[in-house]
Coordinates of N, CA, C and O in Angstrom, one line a residue:
X29 N 6.5 20.3 1.3 CA 5.1 20.6 1.0 C 4.6 19.7 -0.2 O 5.4 19.4 -1.1
X30 N 3.4 19.3 -0.1 CA 2.8 18.3 -1.1 C 2.6 19.1 -2.4 O 2.3 20.3 -2.4
X31 N 3.0 18.4 -3.5 CA 2.7 19.0 -4.8 C 1.2 19.0 -5.1 O 0.4 18.5 -4.4
X32 N 0.9 19.7 -6.2 CA -0.5 19.9 -6.5 C -1.3 18.6 -6.7 O -2.4 18.4 -6.2
X33 N -0.7 17.7 -7.4 CA -1.4 16.4 -7.6 C -1.4 15.6 -6.3 O -2.3 14.8 -6.1
X34 N -0.3 15.7 -5.5 CA -0.3 15.0 -4.3 C -1.4 15.5 -3.3 O -2.1 14.8 -2.7
X35 N -1.6 16.8 -3.3 CA -2.7 17.4 -2.5 C -4.1 16.9 -3.0 O -4.9 16.5 -2.2
X36 N -4.2 16.7 -4.3 CA -5.5 16.2 -4.9 C -5.6 14.7 -4.5 O -6.7 14.2 -4.3
X37 N -4.5 14.0 -4.5 CA -4.5 12.6 -4.1 C -5.0 12.5 -2.7 O -5.9 11.6 -2.3
X38 N -4.5 13.3 -1.8 CA -4.9 13.3 -0.4 C -6.4 13.6 -0.3 O -7.1 12.9 0.4
X39 N -6.8 14.6 -1.0 CA -8.3 15.0 -1.0 C -9.1 13.8 -1.5 O -10.2 13.6 -0.9
X40 N -8.7 13.2 -2.6 CA -9.5 12.1 -3.1 C -9.6 10.9 -2.2 O -10.6 10.3 -2.0
X41 N -8.5 10.6 -1.5 CA -8.5 9.5 -0.5 C -9.4 9.9 0.6 O -10.2 9.0 1.1
X42 N -9.4 11.1 1.1 CA -10.3 11.5 2.2 C -11.8 11.4 1.8 O -12.6 11.2 2.6
X43 N -12.0 11.5 0.4 CA -13.4 11.3 -0.1 C -13.7 9.9 -0.5 O -14.6 9.7 -1.3
X44 N -13.0 8.9 0.0 CA -13.2 7.5 -0.2 C -12.9 7.2 -1.7 O -13.5 6.2 -2.2
X45 N -11.9 7.8 -2.3 CA -11.5 7.5 -3.7 C -10.4 6.5 -3.7 O -9.8 6.1 -2.7
X46 N -10.2 6.1 -5.0 CA -9.1 5.1 -5.3 C -8.1 5.9 -6.1 O -8.5 6.6 -7.1
X47 N -6.8 5.9 -5.7 CA -5.8 6.6 -6.5 C -4.8 5.6 -7.0 O -4.6 4.5 -6.5
X48 N -4.1 6.0 -8.1 CA -2.9 5.3 -8.6 C -1.7 6.2 -8.2 O -1.8 7.4 -8.2
X49 N -0.7 5.5 -7.7 CA 0.4 6.2 -7.2 C 1.7 5.5 -7.4 O 1.8 4.3 -7.5
X50 N 2.8 6.2 -7.5 CA 4.1 5.6 -7.6 C 4.6 5.3 -6.1 O 4.1 6.0 -5.2
X51 N 5.4 4.2 -5.9 CA 5.9 3.9 -4.6 C 7.4 3.8 -4.7 O 8.0 4.1 -5.8
X52 N 8.0 3.3 -3.7 CA 9.4 3.0 -3.7 C 9.8 1.8 -4.5 O 10.9 1.5 -4.8
X53 N 8.7 1.1 -5.0 CA 8.9 -0.1 -5.8 C 8.2 0.1 -7.1 O 8.8 0.5 -8.1
X54 N 6.9 -0.2 -7.3 CA 6.2 -0.1 -8.5 C 4.9 0.7 -8.3 O 4.6 1.1 -7.2
X55 N 4.3 1.0 -9.5 CA 3.0 1.8 -9.4 C 2.0 1.0 -8.6 O 1.9 -0.3 -8.7
X56 N 1.2 1.7 -7.8 CA 0.2 1.0 -7.1 C -1.2 1.7 -7.2 O -1.3 2.8 -7.7
X57 N -2.2 1.0 -6.7 CA -3.5 1.5 -6.5 C -3.8 1.5 -5.0 O -3.4 0.6 -4.3
X58 N -4.4 2.6 -4.5 CA -4.5 2.7 -3.0 C -5.9 3.3 -2.7 O -6.5 4.1 -3.4
X59 N -6.2 3.1 -1.4 CA -7.4 3.6 -0.8 C -7.2 3.7 0.7 O -6.2 3.1 1.2
X60 N -8.1 4.3 1.4 CA -8.0 4.2 2.9 C -8.4 2.8 3.3 O -9.2 2.1 2.6
X61 N -7.8 2.2 4.4 CA -8.0 0.8 4.7 C -9.4 0.6 5.4 O -9.5 0.2 6.6
X62 N -10.4 0.8 4.6 CA -11.8 0.5 5.1 C -12.4 -0.6 4.2 O -12.2 -0.6 3.0
X63 N -13.2 -1.5 4.8 CA -13.7 -2.7 4.2 C -14.4 -2.4 2.9 O -14.1 -3.0 1.8
X64 N -15.3 -1.4 2.8 CA -16.0 -1.1 1.5 C -15.1 -0.6 0.4 O -15.2 -1.0 -0.8
X65 N -14.0 0.1 0.8 CA -13.1 0.6 -0.2 C -12.2 -0.5 -0.7 O -11.8 -0.6 -1.9
X66 N -11.8 -1.4 0.3 CA -11.0 -2.6 -0.1 C -11.7 -3.5 -1.1 O -11.2 -4.0 -2.0
X67 N -13.0 -3.6 -0.8 CA -13.8 -4.4 -1.7 C -13.9 -3.8 -3.1 O -13.8 -4.5 -4.1
X68 N -14.0 -2.5 -3.2 CA -14.0 -1.8 -4.5 C -12.7 -2.0 -5.2 O -12.7 -2.3 -6.4
X69 N -11.6 -1.9 -4.5 CA -10.3 -2.1 -5.1 C -10.1 -3.6 -5.5 O -9.6 -3.8 -6.6
X70 N -10.6 -4.5 -4.8 CA -10.6 -5.9 -5.2 C -11.4 -6.1 -6.5 O -10.9 -6.8 -7.4
X71 N -12.5 -5.5 -6.6 CA -13.3 -5.6 -7.8 C -12.6 -4.9 -9.0 O -12.6 -5.5 -10.1
X72 N -12.0 -3.8 -8.8 CA -11.3 -3.1 -9.9 C -10.2 -4.0 -10.5 O -10.0 -4.0 -11.7
X73 N -9.5 -4.7 -9.6 CA -8.4 -5.5 -10.0 C -8.8 -6.9 -10.5 O -8.0 -7.6 -11.0
X74 N -10.1 -7.3 -10.3 CA -10.5 -8.6 -10.7 C -9.7 -9.7 -9.9 O -9.3 -10.7 -10.5
X75 N -9.5 -9.5 -8.7 CA -8.7 -10.4 -7.9 C -9.5 -11.1 -6.9 O -10.6 -10.7 -6.5
X76 N -9.0 -12.2 -6.4 CA -9.7 -13.1 -5.4 C -9.7 -12.3 -4.1 O -8.8 -11.7 -3.7
X77 N -10.8 -12.4 -3.4 CA -11.0 -11.7 -2.1 C -10.1 -12.2 -1.0 O -9.9 -11.6 0.0
X78 N -9.5 -13.4 -1.2 CA -8.5 -13.9 -0.2 C -7.1 -13.3 -0.3 O -6.3 -13.6 0.5
X79 N -6.9 -12.5 -1.3 CA -5.6 -11.8 -1.4 C -5.6 -10.6 -0.6 O -6.6 -9.8 -0.6
X80 N -4.6 -10.4 0.2 CA -4.6 -9.2 1.1 C -4.0 -8.0 0.4 O -3.7 -8.0 -0.8
X81 N -3.9 -6.9 1.2 CA -3.3 -5.7 0.7 C -2.1 -5.3 1.6 O -1.9 -5.9 2.6
X82 N -1.4 -4.4 1.1 CA -0.3 -3.9 2.0 C -0.7 -2.5 2.5 O -1.4 -1.8 1.9
X83 N -0.3 -2.3 3.8 CA -0.5 -1.0 4.4 C 0.8 -0.3 4.2 O 1.9 -0.7 4.7
X84 N 0.8 0.8 3.5 CA 2.0 1.7 3.3 C 1.8 2.9 4.3 O 0.7 3.4 4.5
X85 N 2.9 3.2 4.9 CA 2.8 4.4 5.8 C 4.2 5.1 5.9 O 5.2 4.5 5.4
X86 N 4.2 6.2 6.6 CA 5.5 6.9 6.7 C 6.1 6.7 8.1 O 7.3 7.0 8.2
X87 N 5.4 6.2 9.0 CA 5.9 6.1 10.4 C 5.2 4.9 11.1 O 4.0 4.6 10.9
X88 N 5.9 4.1 11.8 CA 5.4 2.9 12.5 C 4.2 3.3 13.4 O 3.3 2.5 13.5
X89 N 4.2 4.4 14.0 CA 3.1 4.7 14.9 C 1.7 4.7 14.2 O 0.7 4.5 14.8
X90 N 1.7 5.0 12.9 CA 0.4 4.9 12.1 C -0.1 3.6 12.0 O -1.3 3.4 11.5
X91 N 0.6 2.5 12.3 CA 0.2 1.2 12.2 C -0.5 0.6 13.5 O -1.0 -0.5 13.5
X92 N -0.4 1.4 14.6 CA -0.8 0.8 15.9 C -2.2 0.3 15.9 O -2.5 -0.6 16.7
X93 N -3.1 0.9 15.1 CA -4.5 0.4 15.2 C -4.7 -0.9 14.4 O -5.8 -1.5 14.4
X94 N -3.7 -1.3 13.6 CA -3.8 -2.5 12.7 C -3.0 -3.7 13.1 O -3.3 -4.8 12.8
X95 N -1.9 -3.5 13.8 CA -0.9 -4.6 14.1 C -0.8 -4.8 15.5 O -1.0 -4.0 16.4
X96 N -0.5 -6.1 15.8 CA -0.3 -6.6 17.2 C 1.2 -7.0 17.3 O 1.6 -8.2 16.9
X97 N 2.1 -6.1 17.7 CA 3.5 -6.3 17.8 C 4.1 -5.9 19.1 O 3.5 -5.0 19.8
X98 N 5.2 -6.5 19.4 CA 6.0 -6.1 20.6 C 6.7 -4.7 20.3 O 6.8 -4.3 19.1
X99 N 7.2 -4.1 21.3 CA 7.9 -2.8 21.1 C 9.2 -3.1 20.3 O 9.5 -2.3 19.4
X100 N 9.8 -4.2 20.5 CA 11.0 -4.6 19.8 C 10.7 -4.8 18.3 O 11.4 -4.3 17.4
X101 N 9.5 -5.4 18.0 CA 9.1 -5.6 16.6 C 8.8 -4.2 15.9 O 9.1 -4.0 14.7
X102 N 8.1 -3.3 16.7 CA 7.8 -2.0 16.1 C 9.1 -1.3 15.8 O 9.2 -0.6 14.8
X103 N 10.1 -1.4 16.7 CA 11.4 -0.8 16.4 C 12.0 -1.3 15.1 O 12.6 -0.5 14.3
X104 N 11.9 -2.6 14.9 CA 12.5 -3.2 13.7 C 11.8 -2.7 12.5 O 12.4 -2.4 11.4
X105 N 10.4 -2.6 12.5 CA 9.6 -2.0 11.4 C 10.1 -0.6 11.0 O 10.1 -0.3 9.9
X106 N 10.5 0.2 12.0 CA 10.9 1.5 11.8 C 12.3 1.7 11.3 O 12.7 2.8 10.9
X107 N 13.1 0.7 11.3 CA 14.5 0.8 10.9 C 14.6 0.8 9.4 O 13.9 0.1 8.7
X108 N 15.5 1.7 8.9 CA 15.7 1.8 7.5 C 16.3 0.6 7.0 O 17.3 0.0 7.5
X109 N 15.8 0.0 5.9 CA 16.3 -1.2 5.3 C 17.0 -0.8 4.0 O 16.8 0.2 3.4
X110 N 18.0 -1.7 3.6 CA 18.8 -1.4 2.4 C 18.0 -1.3 1.1 O 18.3 -0.7 0.1
X111 N 16.8 -2.0 1.1 CA 15.9 -2.0 0.0 C 14.5 -2.0 0.5 O 14.3 -2.4 1.6
X112 N 13.5 -1.6 -0.3 CA 12.1 -1.6 0.2 C 11.7 -3.0 0.7 O 11.9 -4.0 0.0
X113 N 11.3 -3.1 2.0 CA 11.0 -4.3 2.6 C 9.6 -4.3 3.1 O 9.2 -3.4 3.9
X114 N 8.8 -5.3 2.8 CA 7.4 -5.5 3.3 C 7.5 -6.5 4.4 O 8.1 -7.6 4.2
X115 N 6.8 -6.2 5.5 CA 6.9 -7.1 6.7 C 5.5 -7.7 6.8 O 4.5 -7.0 6.7
X116 N 5.4 -9.0 7.1 CA 4.2 -9.7 7.4 C 4.1 -9.7 9.0 O 5.0 -10.3 9.6
X117 N 3.1 -9.2 9.5 CA 2.9 -9.1 11.0 C 1.6 -9.6 11.4 O 0.6 -9.6 10.6
X118 N 1.4 -9.8 12.7 CA 0.2 -10.2 13.3 C -0.8 -9.0 13.3 O -0.4 -8.0 13.7
X119 N -2.0 -9.2 12.9 CA -3.0 -8.1 12.9 C -3.7 -8.1 14.3 O -3.7 -9.1 15.0
X120 N -4.2 -6.9 14.6 CA -5.1 -6.8 15.7 C -6.4 -7.5 15.3 O -6.8 -7.6 14.1
X121 N -7.2 -7.9 16.3 CA -8.4 -8.7 16.0 C -9.5 -7.9 15.3 O -10.3 -8.5 14.6
X122 N -9.4 -6.6 15.4 CA -10.4 -5.8 14.7 C -10.0 -5.3 13.3 O -10.7 -4.5 12.7
X123 N -8.9 -5.8 12.8 CA -8.4 -5.4 11.5 C -9.4 -5.9 10.4 O -9.8 -7.0 10.5
X124 N -9.6 -5.0 9.4 CA -10.5 -5.4 8.3 C -10.0 -6.6 7.7 O -8.9 -6.7 7.3
X125 N -10.9 -7.7 7.6 CA -10.5 -8.9 7.0 C -9.9 -8.8 5.6 O -9.0 -9.6 5.2
X126 N -10.4 -7.9 4.8 CA -9.9 -7.7 3.5 C -8.5 -7.3 3.4 O -7.8 -7.5 2.4
X127 N -7.9 -6.8 4.5 CA -6.5 -6.4 4.5 C -5.6 -7.6 4.6 O -4.4 -7.6 4.1
X128 N -6.1 -8.7 5.2 CA -5.3 -9.9 5.4 C -5.2 -10.8 4.3 O -6.2 -11.0 3.6
X129 N -4.1 -11.3 4.0 CA -3.9 -12.3 3.0 C -4.3 -13.7 3.5 O -4.7 -13.8 4.7
X130 N -4.0 -14.7 2.8 CA -4.3 -16.1 3.2 C -3.4 -16.6 4.3 O -3.6 -17.6 4.8
X131 N -2.4 -15.8 4.7 CA -1.5 -16.1 5.7 C -2.1 -15.8 7.1 O -1.6 -16.2 8.1
X132 N -3.1 -14.9 7.1 CA -3.7 -14.5 8.3 C -2.9 -13.3 8.9 O -3.2 -12.8 10.0
X133 N -1.9 -12.9 8.2 CA -1.0 -11.7 8.6 C -1.3 -10.5 7.8 O -1.9 -10.6 6.7
X134 N -0.8 -9.4 8.2 CA -1.0 -8.2 7.5 C 0.3 -7.7 6.9 O 1.3 -7.8 7.7
X135 N 0.4 -7.3 5.7 CA 1.6 -6.8 5.1 C 1.7 -5.3 5.3 O 0.7 -4.6 5.1
X136 N 2.9 -4.9 5.8 CA 3.1 -3.4 6.1 C 4.5 -3.0 5.6 O 5.4 -3.8 5.6
X137 N 4.6 -1.8 5.1 CA 5.9 -1.2 4.7 C 5.9 0.2 5.1 O 5.0 1.0 4.8
X138 N 7.0 0.6 5.8 CA 7.2 2.0 6.0 C 8.1 2.5 4.9 O 9.2 2.0 4.7
X139 N 7.6 3.4 4.1 CA 8.2 3.8 2.9 C 9.1 5.0 3.0 O 8.8 5.9 3.8
X140 N 10.1 5.1 2.2 CA 11.0 6.2 2.1 C 10.6 7.1 0.9 O 11.2 8.1 0.7
X141 N 9.6 6.7 0.2 CA 9.2 7.4 -1.0 C 8.5 8.7 -0.6 O 7.5 8.7 0.1
X142 N 9.0 9.8 -1.1 CA 8.6 11.2 -0.6 C 7.1 11.4 -0.8 O 6.5 12.0 0.1
X143 N 6.6 11.1 -1.9 CA 5.2 11.4 -2.2 C 4.3 10.6 -1.3 O 3.3 11.1 -0.7
X144 N 4.6 9.3 -1.1 CA 3.8 8.4 -0.2 C 3.9 8.9 1.2 O 3.0 8.9 2.0
X145 N 5.1 9.3 1.6 CA 5.3 9.8 2.9 C 4.4 11.0 3.2 O 3.8 11.2 4.2
X146 N 4.3 11.9 2.2 CA 3.5 13.1 2.3 C 2.0 12.7 2.5 O 1.3 13.2 3.3
X147 N 1.6 11.8 1.7 CA 0.2 11.3 1.7 C -0.1 10.6 3.1 O -1.1 10.9 3.8
X148 N 0.8 9.8 3.6 CA 0.6 9.1 4.8 C 0.8 10.0 6.0 O 0.2 9.8 7.0
X149 N 1.7 11.0 5.9 CA 1.8 12.0 7.0 C 0.4 12.7 7.2 O 0.1 13.1 8.3
X150 N -0.3 12.9 6.1 CA -1.6 13.5 6.2 C -2.7 12.6 6.6 O -3.7 13.0 7.3
X151 N -2.6 11.3 6.3 CA -3.7 10.4 6.5 C -3.4 9.2 7.4 O -4.4 8.5 7.7
X152 N -2.2 8.9 7.7 CA -1.8 7.7 8.4 C -1.4 6.6 7.4 O -0.7 6.8 6.5
X153 N -2.0 5.4 7.5 CA -1.7 4.3 6.6 C -2.7 4.3 5.5 O -3.9 4.6 5.7
X154 N -2.2 3.8 4.3 CA -3.1 3.6 3.2 C -3.0 2.2 2.7 O -1.9 1.6 2.9
X155 N -4.0 1.6 2.3 CA -4.0 0.2 1.7 C -3.6 0.3 0.3 O -4.1 1.2 -0.5
X156 N -2.7 -0.5 -0.2 CA -2.2 -0.4 -1.5 C -2.0 -1.8 -2.1 O -1.9 -2.8 -1.4
X157 N -1.9 -1.8 -3.4 CA -1.7 -3.1 -4.2 C -1.1 -2.7 -5.5 O -1.2 -1.5 -5.9
X158 N -0.5 -3.6 -6.2 CA 0.1 -3.2 -7.5 C -0.9 -2.8 -8.5 O -2.1 -3.2 -8.5
X159 N -0.5 -1.9 -9.4 CA -1.4 -1.3 -10.4 C -1.5 -2.2 -11.6 O -0.9 -2.0 -12.6
X160 N -2.4 -3.3 -11.4 CA -2.6 -4.2 -12.6 C -3.9 -4.9 -12.3 O -4.4 -5.0 -11.2
X161 N -4.4 -5.4 -13.4 CA -5.5 -6.4 -13.3 C -4.8 -7.7 -12.9 O -3.7 -8.0 -13.3
X162 N -5.5 -8.5 -12.0 CA -4.9 -9.7 -11.4 C -4.3 -10.5 -12.5 O -5.0 -10.8 -13.6
X163 N -3.1 -11.0 -12.3 CA -2.3 -11.8 -13.2 C -1.8 -11.2 -14.5 O -1.3 -11.9 -15.4
X164 N -2.0 -9.9 -14.6 CA -1.4 -9.1 -15.8 C -0.2 -8.3 -15.3 O 0.0 -8.1 -14.1
X165 N 0.6 -7.8 -16.2 CA 1.8 -7.1 -15.9 C 1.4 -5.8 -15.2 O 0.4 -5.1 -15.6
X166 N 2.2 -5.3 -14.2 CA 1.9 -4.1 -13.5 C 2.2 -2.9 -14.4 O 3.1 -2.9 -15.2
X167 N 1.3 -1.9 -14.4 CA 1.5 -0.7 -15.1 C 2.7 0.0 -14.7 O 3.1 0.1 -13.5
X168 N 3.4 0.6 -15.7 CA 4.7 1.3 -15.4 C 4.6 2.8 -15.6 O 5.6 3.5 -15.4
X169 N 3.5 3.3 -16.0 CA 3.3 4.7 -16.2 C 1.8 5.1 -16.1 O 1.0 4.3 -16.2
X170 N 1.6 6.4 -16.0 CA 0.2 6.9 -15.9 C -0.6 6.6 -17.1 O -1.8 6.3 -16.9
X171 N -0.1 6.7 -18.3 CA -0.9 6.4 -19.5 C -1.4 4.9 -19.5 O -2.6 4.7 -19.8
X172 N -0.6 4.0 -19.0 CA -1.0 2.6 -19.0 C -2.1 2.4 -17.9 O -3.0 1.7 -18.1
X173 N -1.9 3.1 -16.8 CA -3.0 3.1 -15.7 C -4.3 3.6 -16.3 O -5.4 3.0 -16.0
X174 N -4.3 4.7 -17.0 CA -5.5 5.3 -17.5 C -6.2 4.3 -18.5 O -7.4 4.2 -18.5
X175 N -5.3 3.7 -19.3 CA -5.9 2.7 -20.3 C -6.4 1.5 -19.6 O -7.5 1.0 -20.0
X176 N -5.8 0.9 -18.6 CA -6.2 -0.3 -18.0 C -7.4 -0.1 -17.1 O -8.3 -0.9 -17.1
X177 N -7.4 1.0 -16.4 CA -8.5 1.2 -15.3 C -9.5 2.3 -15.7 O -10.6 2.3 -15.1
X178 N -9.2 3.2 -16.6 CA -10.2 4.2 -17.0 C -10.7 4.9 -15.8 O -10.0 5.3 -14.9
X179 N -12.1 5.1 -15.8 CA -12.7 5.8 -14.7 C -12.8 5.1 -13.4 O -13.3 5.7 -12.4
X180 N -12.3 3.9 -13.3 CA -12.3 3.2 -12.0 C -11.4 3.8 -11.0 O -11.5 3.6 -9.8
X181 N -10.3 4.4 -11.5 CA -9.4 5.1 -10.7 C -9.7 6.6 -10.6 O -9.8 7.2 -11.7
X182 N -9.9 7.1 -9.4 CA -10.4 8.5 -9.3 C -9.3 9.6 -9.5 O -9.6 10.7 -9.8
X183 N -8.0 9.2 -9.3 CA -6.9 10.1 -9.4 C -5.6 9.4 -9.7 O -5.4 8.3 -9.2
X184 N -4.8 9.9 -10.6 CA -3.5 9.3 -10.9 C -2.5 10.3 -10.5 O -2.4 11.5 -11.0
X185 N -1.7 9.9 -9.5 CA -0.6 10.8 -9.0 C 0.6 10.8 -9.9 O 1.1 9.8 -10.2
X186 N 0.9 12.0 -10.4 CA 2.0 12.1 -11.4 C 3.1 13.0 -10.9 O 4.2 13.0 -11.5
X187 N 3.1 13.5 -9.7 CA 4.1 14.4 -9.2 C 5.1 13.5 -8.3 O 5.4 13.9 -7.2
X188 N 5.5 12.4 -8.8 CA 6.4 11.6 -7.9 C 7.5 10.9 -8.7 O 7.4 10.8 -9.9
X189 N 8.5 10.6 -8.0 CA 9.7 10.0 -8.6 C 9.4 8.5 -8.7 O 8.8 7.9 -7.8
X190 N 9.9 7.9 -9.8 CA 9.6 6.5 -10.0 C 10.4 5.6 -9.0 O 11.4 6.0 -8.5
X191 N 9.8 4.5 -8.7 CA 10.4 3.5 -7.7 C 11.4 2.7 -8.4 O 11.8 2.9 -9.6
X192 N 11.8 1.6 -7.8 CA 12.8 0.7 -8.4 C 12.3 -0.1 -9.6 O 13.1 -0.6 -10.4
X193 N 11.0 -0.2 -9.6 CA 10.4 -1.1 -10.7 C 10.4 -2.5 -10.3 O 9.9 -3.4 -11.1
X194 N 10.9 -2.8 -9.2 CA 10.9 -4.2 -8.7 C 10.1 -4.4 -7.4 O 9.9 -3.5 -6.6
X195 N 9.6 -5.6 -7.2 CA 8.8 -5.8 -6.1 C 9.6 -5.8 -4.8 O 10.8 -6.0 -4.9
X196 N 9.0 -5.5 -3.7 CA 9.8 -5.4 -2.4 C 10.1 -6.8 -1.9 O 9.6 -7.8 -2.3
X197 N 11.1 -6.8 -1.0 CA 11.5 -8.0 -0.3 C 10.3 -8.2 0.7 O 9.8 -7.2 1.2
X198 N 9.9 -9.4 1.0 CA 8.9 -9.7 2.0 C 9.5 -10.6 3.1 O 10.1 -11.7 2.8
X199 N 9.3 -10.2 4.3 CA 9.9 -10.9 5.4 C 8.8 -11.1 6.5 O 8.1 -10.1 6.8
X200 N 8.6 -12.3 7.1 CA 7.8 -12.5 8.2 C 8.5 -11.9 9.5 O 9.6 -12.3 9.8
X201 N 7.9 -10.9 10.1 CA 8.5 -10.2 11.2 C 8.8 -11.1 12.4 O 9.8 -11.0 13.0
X202 N 7.8 -12.0 12.7 CA 8.0 -12.8 13.9 C 9.0 -13.9 13.7 O 9.8 -14.2 14.6
X203 N 9.1 -14.5 12.5 CA 10.0 -15.7 12.3 C 11.3 -15.3 11.6 O 12.3 -16.0 11.7
X204 N 11.3 -14.1 10.9 CA 12.4 -13.7 10.2 C 12.6 -14.4 8.8 O 13.5 -14.2 8.0
X205 N 11.6 -15.3 8.5 CA 11.6 -16.0 7.2 C 11.4 -15.0 6.1 O 10.5 -14.2 6.1
X206 N 12.3 -15.1 5.1 CA 12.2 -14.3 3.9 C 11.3 -15.1 2.9 O 11.5 -16.2 2.5
X207 N 10.2 -14.4 2.6 CA 9.1 -15.0 1.8 C 9.5 -14.7 0.3 O 9.3 -15.5 -0.6
X208 N 9.9 -13.5 0.0 CA 10.4 -13.1 -1.3 C 11.6 -12.2 -1.2 O 11.6 -11.3 -0.4
X209 N 12.6 -12.6 -2.0 CA 13.8 -11.8 -1.9 C 14.1 -11.0 -3.1 O 13.8 -10.6 -4.0

């Protein structure tokens, strides 16, 4: 069952809010994957609009409206990896352009982090990015997030276990090329 702040995070996302959350890697900022919310998140981070976002989810089936993959590729996405792994995959043609990075692909990760799993079980996929102003160090706790973003973040999720503190591995699903190890 979702904790009290996790329930508030779900409610805030349903109301088109921006939340700060812990993941299996680092603290992140998230919203539902809608163009206007992605633009708001881009503005909050002071980042270039050509930088994409990651879709976090609890199950591969929640990605079906965003990604264009074979059944074999979907199976690979769903396999447990030894460490958090973000996959670059081909997007469907109707995927919000703001989700895509300059590669033309969409970043996705099926997370084992319990709080994010609870949020995604309730909502499907969420768009996420590291909790920092572009080119600054990522926030490592709720106090830093509140100082850096103030009222721009609608909710800070505090009922979760810290991630590794390290960025995820990034792999191109179609080619197998490791982009970041």
